[in-house]
mmCIF file of C-alpha atoms in Angstrom:
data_model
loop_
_atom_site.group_PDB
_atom_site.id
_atom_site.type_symbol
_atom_site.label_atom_id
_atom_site.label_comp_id
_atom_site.label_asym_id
_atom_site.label_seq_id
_atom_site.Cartn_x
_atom_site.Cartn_y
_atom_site.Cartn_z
ATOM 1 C CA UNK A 94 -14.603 -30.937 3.161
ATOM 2 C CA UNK A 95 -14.818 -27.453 4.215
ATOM 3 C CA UNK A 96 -12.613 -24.525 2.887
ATOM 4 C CA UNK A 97 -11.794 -21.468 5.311
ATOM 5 C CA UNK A 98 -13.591 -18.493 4.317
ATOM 6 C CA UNK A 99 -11.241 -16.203 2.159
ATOM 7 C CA UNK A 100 -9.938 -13.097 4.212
ATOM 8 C CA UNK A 101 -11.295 -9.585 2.329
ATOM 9 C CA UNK A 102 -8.668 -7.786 0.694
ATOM 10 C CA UNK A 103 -6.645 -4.584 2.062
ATOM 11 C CA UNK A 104 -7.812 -1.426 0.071
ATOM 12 C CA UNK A 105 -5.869 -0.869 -2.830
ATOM 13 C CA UNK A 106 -2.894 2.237 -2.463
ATOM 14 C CA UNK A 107 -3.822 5.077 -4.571
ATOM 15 C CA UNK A 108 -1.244 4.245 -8.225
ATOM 16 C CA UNK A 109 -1.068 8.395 -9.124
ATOM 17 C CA UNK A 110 1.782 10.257 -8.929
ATOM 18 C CA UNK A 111 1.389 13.752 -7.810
ATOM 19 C CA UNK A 112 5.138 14.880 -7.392
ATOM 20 C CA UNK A 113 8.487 13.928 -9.710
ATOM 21 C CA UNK A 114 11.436 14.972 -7.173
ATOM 22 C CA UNK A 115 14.726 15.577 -9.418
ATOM 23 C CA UNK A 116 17.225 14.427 -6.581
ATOM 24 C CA UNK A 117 20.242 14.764 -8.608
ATOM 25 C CA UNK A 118 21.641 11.597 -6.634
ATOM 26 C CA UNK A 119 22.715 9.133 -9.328
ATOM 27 C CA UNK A 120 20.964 6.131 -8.641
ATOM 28 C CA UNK A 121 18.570 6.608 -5.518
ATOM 29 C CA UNK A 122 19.153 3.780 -3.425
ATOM 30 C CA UNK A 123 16.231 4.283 -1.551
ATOM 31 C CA UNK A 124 13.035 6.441 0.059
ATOM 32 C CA UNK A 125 11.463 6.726 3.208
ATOM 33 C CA UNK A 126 8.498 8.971 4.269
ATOM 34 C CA UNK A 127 7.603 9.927 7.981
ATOM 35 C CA UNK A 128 4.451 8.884 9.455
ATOM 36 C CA UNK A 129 2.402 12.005 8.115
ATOM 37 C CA UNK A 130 4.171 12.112 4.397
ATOM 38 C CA UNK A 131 5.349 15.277 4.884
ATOM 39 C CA UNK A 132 8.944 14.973 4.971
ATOM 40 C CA UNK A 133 10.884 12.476 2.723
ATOM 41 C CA UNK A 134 14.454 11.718 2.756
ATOM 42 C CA UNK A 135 16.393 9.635 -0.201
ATOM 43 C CA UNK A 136 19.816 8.244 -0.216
ATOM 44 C CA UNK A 137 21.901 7.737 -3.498
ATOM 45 C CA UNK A 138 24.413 6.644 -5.018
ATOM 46 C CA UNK A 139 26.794 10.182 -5.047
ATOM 47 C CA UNK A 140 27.079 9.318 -0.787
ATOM 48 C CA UNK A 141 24.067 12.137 0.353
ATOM 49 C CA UNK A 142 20.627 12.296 1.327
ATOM 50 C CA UNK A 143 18.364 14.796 1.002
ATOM 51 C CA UNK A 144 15.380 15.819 3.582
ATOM 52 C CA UNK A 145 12.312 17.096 1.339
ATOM 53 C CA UNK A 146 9.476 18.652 1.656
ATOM 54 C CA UNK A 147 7.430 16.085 -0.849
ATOM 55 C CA UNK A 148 4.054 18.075 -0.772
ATOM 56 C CA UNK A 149 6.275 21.236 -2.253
ATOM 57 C CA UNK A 150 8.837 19.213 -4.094
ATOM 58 C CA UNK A 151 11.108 21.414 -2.657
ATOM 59 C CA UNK A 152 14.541 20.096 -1.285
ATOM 60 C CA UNK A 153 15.024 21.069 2.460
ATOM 61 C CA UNK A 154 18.727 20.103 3.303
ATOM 62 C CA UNK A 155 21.786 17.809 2.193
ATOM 63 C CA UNK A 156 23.806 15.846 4.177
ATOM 64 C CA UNK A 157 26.765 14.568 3.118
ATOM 65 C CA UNK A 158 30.431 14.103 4.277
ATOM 66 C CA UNK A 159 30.614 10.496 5.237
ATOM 67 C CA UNK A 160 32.403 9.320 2.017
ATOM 68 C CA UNK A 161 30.377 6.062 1.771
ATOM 69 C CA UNK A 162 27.665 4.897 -0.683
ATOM 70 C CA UNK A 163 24.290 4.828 0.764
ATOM 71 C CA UNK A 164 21.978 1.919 0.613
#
């Protein structure tokens, strides 16, 4: 009986972390990066999100107003 040859694994993500953003948001509820990493935007818990700048850990702008928690 034959077995299928096993497929090669994907590379492994680098595991170090280069930036600790203070968001200030409660729980963060979650984080999404655009396609070249260079701007991030979170969602918490205290109804925002916040557009970074994750390279510069800097915080770009907040948007808030909608009076709903974020998921």
């Amino acid at each position: 009986m034959a077995f299928p040859e096993p497929k090669p694994r994907p590379p492994e993500l680098p595991q170090k972390r280069l930036k600790t953003l203070d968001c200030g948001q409660g729980a963060v509820r979650a984080v999404r990066f655009n396609v070249d990493g260079n701007y991030c935007l979170t969602c918490g818990s205290d109804k925002t999100l916040k557009l970074w700048n994750p390279l510069r850990g800097t915080l770009l702008r907040t948007y808030s107003g909608h009076g709903y928690e974020l998921l």
